XYZ file of C-alpha atoms in Angstrom:
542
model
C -52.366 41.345 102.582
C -55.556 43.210 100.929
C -56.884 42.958 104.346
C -54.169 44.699 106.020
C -53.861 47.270 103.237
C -57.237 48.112 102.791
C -58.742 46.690 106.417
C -61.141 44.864 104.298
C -63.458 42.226 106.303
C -62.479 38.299 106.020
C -66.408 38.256 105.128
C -66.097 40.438 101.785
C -63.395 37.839 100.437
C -65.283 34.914 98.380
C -64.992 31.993 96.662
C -64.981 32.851 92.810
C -65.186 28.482 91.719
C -68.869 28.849 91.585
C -72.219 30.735 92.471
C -72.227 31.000 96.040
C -70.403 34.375 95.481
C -73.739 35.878 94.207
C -76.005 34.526 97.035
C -73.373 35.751 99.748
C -73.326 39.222 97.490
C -76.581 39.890 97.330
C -76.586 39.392 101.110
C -73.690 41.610 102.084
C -75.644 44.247 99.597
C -79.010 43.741 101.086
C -80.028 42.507 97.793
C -78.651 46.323 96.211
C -75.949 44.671 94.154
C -72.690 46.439 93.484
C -71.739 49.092 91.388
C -68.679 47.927 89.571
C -67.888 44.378 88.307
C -64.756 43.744 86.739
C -64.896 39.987 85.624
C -62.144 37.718 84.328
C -63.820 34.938 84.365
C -65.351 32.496 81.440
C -68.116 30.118 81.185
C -71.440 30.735 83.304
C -70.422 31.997 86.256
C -70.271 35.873 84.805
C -73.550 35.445 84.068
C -74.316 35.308 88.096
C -71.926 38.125 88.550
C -74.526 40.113 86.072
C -77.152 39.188 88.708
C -75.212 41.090 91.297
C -75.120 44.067 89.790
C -77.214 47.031 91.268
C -79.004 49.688 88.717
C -77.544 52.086 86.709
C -73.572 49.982 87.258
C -71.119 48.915 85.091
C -70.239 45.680 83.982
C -66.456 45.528 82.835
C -65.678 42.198 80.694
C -61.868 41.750 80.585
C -62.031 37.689 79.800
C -62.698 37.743 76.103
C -65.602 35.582 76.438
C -67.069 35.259 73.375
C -70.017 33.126 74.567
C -71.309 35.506 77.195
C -75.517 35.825 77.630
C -76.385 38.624 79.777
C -80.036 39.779 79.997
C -80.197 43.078 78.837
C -83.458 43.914 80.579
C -81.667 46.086 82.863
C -80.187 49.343 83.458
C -76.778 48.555 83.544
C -73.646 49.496 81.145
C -71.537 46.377 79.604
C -68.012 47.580 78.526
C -65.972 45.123 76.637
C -62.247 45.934 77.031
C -59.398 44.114 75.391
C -55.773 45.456 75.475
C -54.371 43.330 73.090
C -56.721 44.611 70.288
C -55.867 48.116 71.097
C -51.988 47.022 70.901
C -52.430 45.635 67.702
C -54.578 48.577 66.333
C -51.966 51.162 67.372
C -55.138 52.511 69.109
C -53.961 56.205 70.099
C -55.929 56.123 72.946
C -53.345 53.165 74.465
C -51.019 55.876 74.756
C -53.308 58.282 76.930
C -54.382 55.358 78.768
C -50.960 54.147 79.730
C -50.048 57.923 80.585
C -53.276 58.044 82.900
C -52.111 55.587 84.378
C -48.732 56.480 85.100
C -50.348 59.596 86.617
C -51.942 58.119 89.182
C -49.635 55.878 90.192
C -46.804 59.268 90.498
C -49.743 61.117 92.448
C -50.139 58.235 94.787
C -54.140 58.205 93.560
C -53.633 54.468 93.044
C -50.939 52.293 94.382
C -49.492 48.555 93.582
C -50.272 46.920 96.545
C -48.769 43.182 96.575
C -46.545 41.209 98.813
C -42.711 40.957 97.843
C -40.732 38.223 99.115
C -36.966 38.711 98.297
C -34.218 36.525 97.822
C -30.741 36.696 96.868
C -29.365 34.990 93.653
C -27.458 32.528 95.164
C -30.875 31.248 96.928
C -32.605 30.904 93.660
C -33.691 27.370 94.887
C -35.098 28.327 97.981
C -37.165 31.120 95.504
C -37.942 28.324 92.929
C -39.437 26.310 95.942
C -41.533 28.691 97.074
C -43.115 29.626 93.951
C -44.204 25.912 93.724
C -45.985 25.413 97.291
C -49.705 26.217 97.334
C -49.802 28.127 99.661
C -47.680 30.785 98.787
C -48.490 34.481 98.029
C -47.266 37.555 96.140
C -44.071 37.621 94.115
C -40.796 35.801 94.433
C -38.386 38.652 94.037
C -34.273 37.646 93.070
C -31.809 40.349 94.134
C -28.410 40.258 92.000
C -25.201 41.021 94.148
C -22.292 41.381 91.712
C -19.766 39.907 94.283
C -22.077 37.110 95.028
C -22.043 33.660 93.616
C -24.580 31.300 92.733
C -23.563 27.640 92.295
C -24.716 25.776 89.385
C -25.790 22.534 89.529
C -26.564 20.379 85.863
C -29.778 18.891 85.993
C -29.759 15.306 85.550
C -30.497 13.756 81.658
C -29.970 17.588 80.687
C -27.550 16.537 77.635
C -29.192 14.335 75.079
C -27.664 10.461 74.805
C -26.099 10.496 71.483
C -26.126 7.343 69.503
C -23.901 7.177 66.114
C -24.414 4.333 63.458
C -21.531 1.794 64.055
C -22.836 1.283 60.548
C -21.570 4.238 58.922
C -18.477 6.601 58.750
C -17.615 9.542 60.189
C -15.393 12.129 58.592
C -12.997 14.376 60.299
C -11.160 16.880 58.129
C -8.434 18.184 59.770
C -8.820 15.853 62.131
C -5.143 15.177 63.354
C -4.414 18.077 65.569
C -5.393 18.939 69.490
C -9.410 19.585 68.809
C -9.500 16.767 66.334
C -8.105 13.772 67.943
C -10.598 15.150 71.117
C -13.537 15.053 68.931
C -12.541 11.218 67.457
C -12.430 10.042 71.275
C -15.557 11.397 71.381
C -17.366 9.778 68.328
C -15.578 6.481 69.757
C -17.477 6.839 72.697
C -20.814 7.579 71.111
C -20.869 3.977 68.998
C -18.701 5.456 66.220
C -16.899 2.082 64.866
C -15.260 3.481 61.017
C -13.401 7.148 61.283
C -12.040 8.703 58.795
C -9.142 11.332 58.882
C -8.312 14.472 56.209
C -5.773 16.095 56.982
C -3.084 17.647 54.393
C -0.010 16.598 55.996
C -1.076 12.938 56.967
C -0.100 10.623 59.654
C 3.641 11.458 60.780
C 5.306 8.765 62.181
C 5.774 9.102 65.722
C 3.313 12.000 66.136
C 0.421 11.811 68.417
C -2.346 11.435 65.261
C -0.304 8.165 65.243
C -0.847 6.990 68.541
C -4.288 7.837 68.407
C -4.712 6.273 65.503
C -3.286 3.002 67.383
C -5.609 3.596 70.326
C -8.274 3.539 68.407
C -7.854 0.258 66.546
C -7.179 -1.055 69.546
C -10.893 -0.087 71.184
C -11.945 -2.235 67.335
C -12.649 0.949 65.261
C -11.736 1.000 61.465
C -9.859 4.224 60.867
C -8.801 5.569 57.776
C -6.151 8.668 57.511
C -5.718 10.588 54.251
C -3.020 12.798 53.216
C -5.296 15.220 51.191
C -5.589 19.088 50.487
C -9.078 19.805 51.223
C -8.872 23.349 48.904
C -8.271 20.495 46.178
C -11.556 19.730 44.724
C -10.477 16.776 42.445
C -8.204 15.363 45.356
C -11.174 15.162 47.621
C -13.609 14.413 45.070
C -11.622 10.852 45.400
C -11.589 10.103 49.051
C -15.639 10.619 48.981
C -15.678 8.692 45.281
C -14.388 5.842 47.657
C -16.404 5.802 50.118
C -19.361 5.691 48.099
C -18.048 2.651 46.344
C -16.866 0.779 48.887
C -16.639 1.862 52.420
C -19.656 2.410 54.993
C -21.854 5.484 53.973
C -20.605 8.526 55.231
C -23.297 10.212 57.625
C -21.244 12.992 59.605
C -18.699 15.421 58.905
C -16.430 17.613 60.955
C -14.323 20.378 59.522
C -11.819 21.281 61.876
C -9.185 22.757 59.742
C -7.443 26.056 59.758
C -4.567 27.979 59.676
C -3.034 30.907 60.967
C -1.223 33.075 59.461
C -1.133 36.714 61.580
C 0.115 40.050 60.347
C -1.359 43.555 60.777
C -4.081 44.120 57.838
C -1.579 46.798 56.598
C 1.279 44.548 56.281
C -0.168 41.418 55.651
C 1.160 39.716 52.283
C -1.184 38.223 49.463
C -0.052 34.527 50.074
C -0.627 35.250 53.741
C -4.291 36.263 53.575
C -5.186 33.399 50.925
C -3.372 30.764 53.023
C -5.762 31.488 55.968
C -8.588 31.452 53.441
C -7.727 28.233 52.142
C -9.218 26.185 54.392
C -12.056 27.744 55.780
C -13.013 28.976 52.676
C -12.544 26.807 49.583
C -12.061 23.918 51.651
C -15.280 24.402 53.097
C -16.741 24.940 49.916
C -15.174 21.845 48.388
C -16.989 19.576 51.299
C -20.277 21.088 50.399
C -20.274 20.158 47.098
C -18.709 16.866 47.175
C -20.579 15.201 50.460
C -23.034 13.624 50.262
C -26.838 15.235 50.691
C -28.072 12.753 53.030
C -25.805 13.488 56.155
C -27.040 13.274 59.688
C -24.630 15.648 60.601
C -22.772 18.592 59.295
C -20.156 20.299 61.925
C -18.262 23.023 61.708
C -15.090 24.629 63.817
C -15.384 28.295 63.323
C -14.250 30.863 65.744
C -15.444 33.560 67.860
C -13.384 36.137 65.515
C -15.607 35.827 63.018
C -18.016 38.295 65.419
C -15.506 39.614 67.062
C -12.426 40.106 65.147
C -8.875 40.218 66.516
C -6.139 42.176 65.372
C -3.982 40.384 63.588
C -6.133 38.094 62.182
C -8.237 39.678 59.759
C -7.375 36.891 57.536
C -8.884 33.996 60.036
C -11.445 36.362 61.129
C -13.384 36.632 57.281
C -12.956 32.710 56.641
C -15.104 31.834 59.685
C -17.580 34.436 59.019
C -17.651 32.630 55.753
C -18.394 29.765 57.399
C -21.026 30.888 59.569
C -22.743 32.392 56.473
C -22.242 28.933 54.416
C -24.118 26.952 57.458
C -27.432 29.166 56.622
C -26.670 28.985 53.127
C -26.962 25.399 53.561
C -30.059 25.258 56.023
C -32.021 27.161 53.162
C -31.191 24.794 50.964
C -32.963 22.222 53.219
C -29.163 20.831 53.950
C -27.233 19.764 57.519
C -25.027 21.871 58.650
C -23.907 23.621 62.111
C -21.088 26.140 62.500
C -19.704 27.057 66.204
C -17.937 30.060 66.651
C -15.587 28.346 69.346
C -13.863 30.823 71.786
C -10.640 29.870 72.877
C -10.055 26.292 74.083
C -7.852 25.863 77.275
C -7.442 22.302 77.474
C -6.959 20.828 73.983
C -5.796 22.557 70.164
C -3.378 25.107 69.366
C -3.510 26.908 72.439
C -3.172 24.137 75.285
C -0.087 22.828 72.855
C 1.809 26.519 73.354
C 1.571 26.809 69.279
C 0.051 30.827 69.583
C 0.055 31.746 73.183
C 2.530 34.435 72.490
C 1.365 35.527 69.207
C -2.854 35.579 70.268
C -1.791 37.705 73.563
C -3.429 35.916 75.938
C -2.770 37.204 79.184
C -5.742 37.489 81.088
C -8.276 35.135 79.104
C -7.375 31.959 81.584
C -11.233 32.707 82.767
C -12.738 32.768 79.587
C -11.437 29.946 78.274
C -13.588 26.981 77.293
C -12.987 22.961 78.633
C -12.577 19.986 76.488
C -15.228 19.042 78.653
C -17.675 21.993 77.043
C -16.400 20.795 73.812
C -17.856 17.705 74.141
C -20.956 18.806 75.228
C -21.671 21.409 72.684
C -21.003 18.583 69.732
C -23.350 16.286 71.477
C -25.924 18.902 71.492
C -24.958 20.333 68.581
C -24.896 16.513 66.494
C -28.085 15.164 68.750
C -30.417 18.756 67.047
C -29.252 17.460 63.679
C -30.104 14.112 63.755
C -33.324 15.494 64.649
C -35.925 16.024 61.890
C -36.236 19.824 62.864
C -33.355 21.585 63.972
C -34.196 23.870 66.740
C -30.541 25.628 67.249
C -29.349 28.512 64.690
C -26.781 27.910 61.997
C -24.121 29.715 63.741
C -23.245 29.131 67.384
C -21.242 31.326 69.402
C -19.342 30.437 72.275
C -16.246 31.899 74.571
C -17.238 35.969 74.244
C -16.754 37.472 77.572
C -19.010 40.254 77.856
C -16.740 42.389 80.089
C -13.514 44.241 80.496
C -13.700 42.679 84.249
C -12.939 39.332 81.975
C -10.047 39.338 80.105
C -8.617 43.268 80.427
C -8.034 45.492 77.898
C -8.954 43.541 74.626
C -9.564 45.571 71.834
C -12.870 44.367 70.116
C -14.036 45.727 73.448
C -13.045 49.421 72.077
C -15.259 48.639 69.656
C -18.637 50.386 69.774
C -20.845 47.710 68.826
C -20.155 45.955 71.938
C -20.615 48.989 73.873
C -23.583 47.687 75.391
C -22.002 44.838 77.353
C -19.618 46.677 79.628
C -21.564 50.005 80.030
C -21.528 48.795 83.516
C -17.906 47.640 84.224
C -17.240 50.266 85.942
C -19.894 49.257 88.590
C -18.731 45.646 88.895
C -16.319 45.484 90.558
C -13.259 47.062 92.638
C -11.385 43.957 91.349
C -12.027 45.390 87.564
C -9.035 47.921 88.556
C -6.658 45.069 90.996
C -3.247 43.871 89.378
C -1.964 41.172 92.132
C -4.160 42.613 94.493
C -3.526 46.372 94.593
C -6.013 48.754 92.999
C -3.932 49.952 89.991
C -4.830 53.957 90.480
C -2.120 54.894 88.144
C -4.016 54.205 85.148
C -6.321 56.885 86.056
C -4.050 59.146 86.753
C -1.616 58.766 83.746
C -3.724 61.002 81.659
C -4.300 63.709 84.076
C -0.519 63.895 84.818
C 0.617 64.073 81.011
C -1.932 66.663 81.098
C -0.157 68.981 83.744
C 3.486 68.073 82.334
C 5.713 71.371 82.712
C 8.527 69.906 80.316
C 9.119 67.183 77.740
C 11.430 65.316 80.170
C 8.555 65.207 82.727
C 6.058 63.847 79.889
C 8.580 60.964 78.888
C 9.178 60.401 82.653
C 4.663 59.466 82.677
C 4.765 57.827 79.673
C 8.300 55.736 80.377
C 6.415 54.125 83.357
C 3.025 53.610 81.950
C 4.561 51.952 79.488
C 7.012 50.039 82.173
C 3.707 48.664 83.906
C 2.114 47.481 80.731
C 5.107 45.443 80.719
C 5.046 44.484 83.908
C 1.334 42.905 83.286
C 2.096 40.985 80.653
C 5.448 39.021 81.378
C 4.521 39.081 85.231
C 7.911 40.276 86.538
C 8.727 42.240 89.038
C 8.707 46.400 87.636
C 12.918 46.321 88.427
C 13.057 43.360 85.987
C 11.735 45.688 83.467
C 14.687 47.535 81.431
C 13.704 50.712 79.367
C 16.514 50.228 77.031
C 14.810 46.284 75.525
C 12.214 46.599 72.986
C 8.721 45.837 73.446
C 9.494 42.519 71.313
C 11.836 41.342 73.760
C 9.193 41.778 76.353
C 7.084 39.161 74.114
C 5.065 41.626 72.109
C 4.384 40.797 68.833
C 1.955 42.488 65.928
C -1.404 41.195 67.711
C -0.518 42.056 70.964
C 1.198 45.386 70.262
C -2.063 46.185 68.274
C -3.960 45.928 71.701
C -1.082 47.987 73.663
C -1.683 50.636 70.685
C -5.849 50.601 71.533
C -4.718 51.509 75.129
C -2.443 53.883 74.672
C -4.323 55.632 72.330
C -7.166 55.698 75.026
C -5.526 55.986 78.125
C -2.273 58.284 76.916
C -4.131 60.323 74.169
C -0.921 59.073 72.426
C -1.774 59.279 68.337
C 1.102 57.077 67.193
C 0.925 54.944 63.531
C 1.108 50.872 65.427
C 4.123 50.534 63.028
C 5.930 52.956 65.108
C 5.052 51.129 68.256
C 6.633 47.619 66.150
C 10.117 49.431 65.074
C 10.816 50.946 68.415
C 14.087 50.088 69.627
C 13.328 50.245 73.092
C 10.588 51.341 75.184
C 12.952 54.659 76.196
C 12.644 55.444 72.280
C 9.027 54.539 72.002
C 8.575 56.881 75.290
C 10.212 59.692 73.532
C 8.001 59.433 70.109
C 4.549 59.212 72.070
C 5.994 62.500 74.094
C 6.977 64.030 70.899
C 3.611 63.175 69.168
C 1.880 65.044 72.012
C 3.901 68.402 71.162
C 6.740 67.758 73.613
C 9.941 68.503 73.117
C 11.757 65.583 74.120
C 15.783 65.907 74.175
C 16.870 62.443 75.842
C-alpha cells in the first residue's frame, strides 16, 4: 500500500527485529544517515537507530523507554514525546496540537493513508477471520445496514454449569405462580434436592403449585410449601427459625412476589398503593433481616418499571426501584444479593396466563418480550457470579427495554426525555416504523396539519373522530367498519394504563390538551371527539 501511495522502493522497506536495518541504512544513505527518526521501539535496537542518524537531525522517542543510552557526542536533537503525560497534565498545548493537526489533515497537507477492507454486519465472521490470518493488512471495516440481519450463533460453554448443594435448601418466596414454579424446575435441574415455597395464599388444592409440587417429589426432591405473609416479620421469622433448627441450611433465596394493583397516580387509593408496596417493599425488607448472612445466593424479581415507569403503576414501579436500591445496600454491606429488572415475560407469569394483558396494554410488545428460556439463563448467570467469591455483575440488572419506537409503538416512557437519546434515530430506521398491516400509515402525519386548516368545528370533529377510529382499529385489530363511534373507548378494551398512553399521543400528535380523566368518562368516542374539538377552540354543535 505505502508503496503504491507514496511509490516508495521495495528496497527502502526493512526489517525492524534487529540491526540489519542500520547496516542496510547507512548504505542506502551513503553512510549520511537520515534526518528524522521516529522510534517506537524498546530495548537496544534504538540505540542502532541513533547510529543512523546524520548531523544536525532529530531523534523523536515515542516508546517510553526508560532505559535508553544514546551517546551524546553528537550533533543531533533527542525529543522525548509522550501523549499520555500531556493528557493527564491538561497540557494546553494538547489542544493546539490536536487543532494542528486537524489542519492539516482539512488542507490535505497530510493524509491517512491505510487500506480499508469492508464488510457488512451480517459477515462479521468472515471480518473476524480475517483479522486473525497473518497475512492480512489494514483495517477490517463493519458496515451496519438497518434492514440487514446478522444471525447469532451462542458460543459453545458460554453459560456457566451451575451446581447447587443437594445438601442445602433453597427458598422461593412467592414461589407458586407462572415465574416461580419455572424457576423451581430450574433449581431441580441444577442438583437442587430440598425446596422450599412462601407464598401467602399456600398450596390450593387442585391448582398447578399442586401439581408441581407432586412432580417434584416425584423426581425425589423434599419440598416444603408455606402459607405465610412475607410483610409479616414474626410469621417469617418462624419458617427461617425452622430451618435453622432442623431442616438443611438455607443457601439461596428467590423473591418473586408482587402484586398489582393499577390506577392512575391521581386516583389511586391509599390501600391500593401500600398493597403493591407490601411485597416488594417490607417483604423484601423482612427477608433481609431474617436470612441468614451466609447465603450463596440472593435473587431478586424486580421489573423494568422501576427505570422506566408505566402509567398506571406508579405503585409497582417505586417497590422495585426499592429493590434495586436494597441489592446495593446489601453489596456494601459485604452481603449477596442480585436484583433483575425483568421486562415482560412472554412465555411464563402473569402475562403468558392472560392475568394483565388487557390492563398492561400490550399491543405491540410481542417482540420485546423475553423467553422462559432467557429466564433461565439470566438466573444461571446471575446465581453462578454469586457463588463466586467476587461478583463481577452490578446489583441491579436490567432486562426487556426496547430502545425504540420501531419496537413496541407508541409507549409512553418513550415521551419521556431521558430516553431521548435512544430513538433520536427512529425516524431513520425504518419505513416499517410507520406500516400498520403493511400500509405506510400517512395519516398520522397528516392529522395535525389537517386540524390545523379546519374551516368549522364539524370538520375538526370529522379529523379527530377518525384518528381516534384508527387508534382503535390498532389495538383490537378489527376491521375500521367494526369500529362504532357511539361505544366508549372502554368497550374497545381501554382501561386507565392504556388510555394513559392514548392520552401521550393525542396530546402529541392532535395538540389535544385534555385532563386523561376526561378521556376515562367519555361516553363514546363521538363525545370524546367533540371535547378534544372543543378544547382546541372549536365550536362543536353535534
Amino acid at each position: 500500500m505505502l508503496m503504491r501511495e507514496y511509490n516508495i522502493p521495495s528496497d527502502h522497506f526493512l526489517h525492524s527485529r534487529d540491526a540489519s536495518f542500520a547496516i542496510a541504512i547507512k548504505r542506502l544513505t551513503r553512510g549520511a544517515g537520515v534526518d528524522v527518526i521516529i522510534n517506537t521501539q524498546i530495548g537496544e535496537l534504538p540505540e542502532e537507530s541513533w547510529s543512523c542518524l546524520g548531523p544536525f537531525g532529530t531523534f523523536i522517542e515515542l516508546s517510553k523507554n526508560t532505559q535508553l543510552r544514546l551517546n551524546p557526542d553528537r550533533d543531533a536533537r533527542l525529543v522525548a514525546f509522550d501523549l499520555e503525560n500531556m493528557i493527564g497534565a491538561n497540557d494546553s498545548n494538547l489542544g493546539r496540537a490536536l487543532d494542528g493537526a486537524l489542519d492539516f489533515l482539512r488542507r490535505s497537507i497530510t493524509r491517512i493513508v491505510t487500506s480499508v477492507t469492508t464488510h457488512h454486519a451480517s459477515d462479521a465472521y468472515v471480518a473476524m477471520k480475517a483479522m486473525q490470518s497473518p497475512v492480512h493488512t489494514g483495517k477490517q471495516v463493519l458496515t451496519w445496514d438497518t434492514a440487514e440481519v446478522v444471525r447469532f450463533v451462542r458460543a459453545p460453554g458460554l453459560l456457566p454449569t451451575l451446581c447447587l448443594d443437594e445438601n442445602a435448601t433453597y427458598m422461593l418466596v412467592g414461589g407458586l405462580g407462572g415465574l416461580g414454579r419455572s424457576i423451581a424446575r430450574l433449581l431441580a435441574r441444577h442438583g437442587a434436592r430440598h425446596i422450599c415455597f412462601v407464598s401467602r395464599s399456600g398450596v390450593r388444592a387442585g391448582s398447578q403449585g399442586e401439581r408441581l409440587i407432586r412432580d417434584l417429589e416425584q423426581q425425589g426432591l423434599h419440598v416444603d410449601a408455606h402459607a405465610v405473609d412475607i410483610g409479616d416479620h414474626n410469621a417469617l421469622q418462624c419458617v427461617f427459625a425452622g430451618y435453622k433448627e432442623h431442616g438443611p441450611p438455607l443457601r439461596g433465596v428467590i423473591q418473586c412476589a408482587m402484586a398489582l394493583h393499577e390506577n392512575l397516580f391521581g386516583g389511586m387509593s391509599v390501600d391500593q398503593w401500600k398493597q403493591a408496596l407490601w411485597p416488594k417493599v417490607q417483604g423484601t425488607w423482612n427477608l433481609h433481616v431474617l436470612m441468614p448472612k451466609d447465603l450463596d445466593f440472593f435473587v431478586i424479581l424486580s421489573s423494568f418499571i422501576a427505570l422506566i415507569g408505566n402509567v398506571g403503576q406508579s405503585n409497582y414501579g417505586a417497590a422495585c426501584a426499592y429493590q434495586d436500591s436494597l441489592a446495593e445496600f446489601r453489596r456494601q454491606e459485604g452481603l449477596k444479593a442480585m436484583s433483575i429488572d425483568l421486562g415482560i415475560m412472554g412465555e411464563v407469569g402473569v402475562v403468558a396466563e392472560g392475568k394483565v394483558v388487557q390492563s398492561a396494554g400490550l399491543r405491540g410488545w410481542e417482540n420485546a418480550m423475553l423467553s422462559e428460556k432467557d429466564l433461565h439463563e439470566l438466573l444461571t448467570l446471575v446465581i453462578d457470579d454469586q457463588m463466586r467469591d467476587c461478583a463481577s455483575l452490578e446489583a441491579a440488572l436490567p432486562t426487556g427495554i426496547p430502545w425504540s419506537k420501531n419496537a413496541v409503538g407508541n409507549s409512553s416512557y418513550l415521551s419521556d426525555a431521558r430516553f431521548d437519546e435512544f430513538q433520536s434515530d427512529d425516524a431513520e430506521v425504518s419505513p416499517a416504523a410507520n406500516m400498520v398491516d403493511g400500509v405506510l400509515d400517512s395519516k398520522s402525519a397528516s392529522f395535525t396539519s389537517r386540524i390545523a386548516v379546519a374551516q368549522s368545528g364539524h370538520e375538526a370533529y370529522a379529523v379527530i373522530l377518525e384518528a381516534l377510529i384508527d387508534r382503535c382499529v390498532q389495538r383490537v385489530g378489527v376491521a375500521r367498519e367494526e369500529i362504532r363511534p357511539d361505544m366508549s373507548l372502554v368497550e374497545y378494551g381501554y382501561d386507565s394504563l392504556s388510555v394513559g398512553e392514548l392520552h401521550t399521543w393525542m396530546s402529541r400528535n392532535l395538540n389535544v390538551r385534555l385532563n386523561i380523566f376526561d378521556l376515562l368518562n367519555s361516553g363514546s368516542l363521538s363525545e370524546l371527539a367533540k371535547c378534544a374539538a372543543q378544547s382546541l377552540g372549536f365550536d362543536v354543535a353535534i
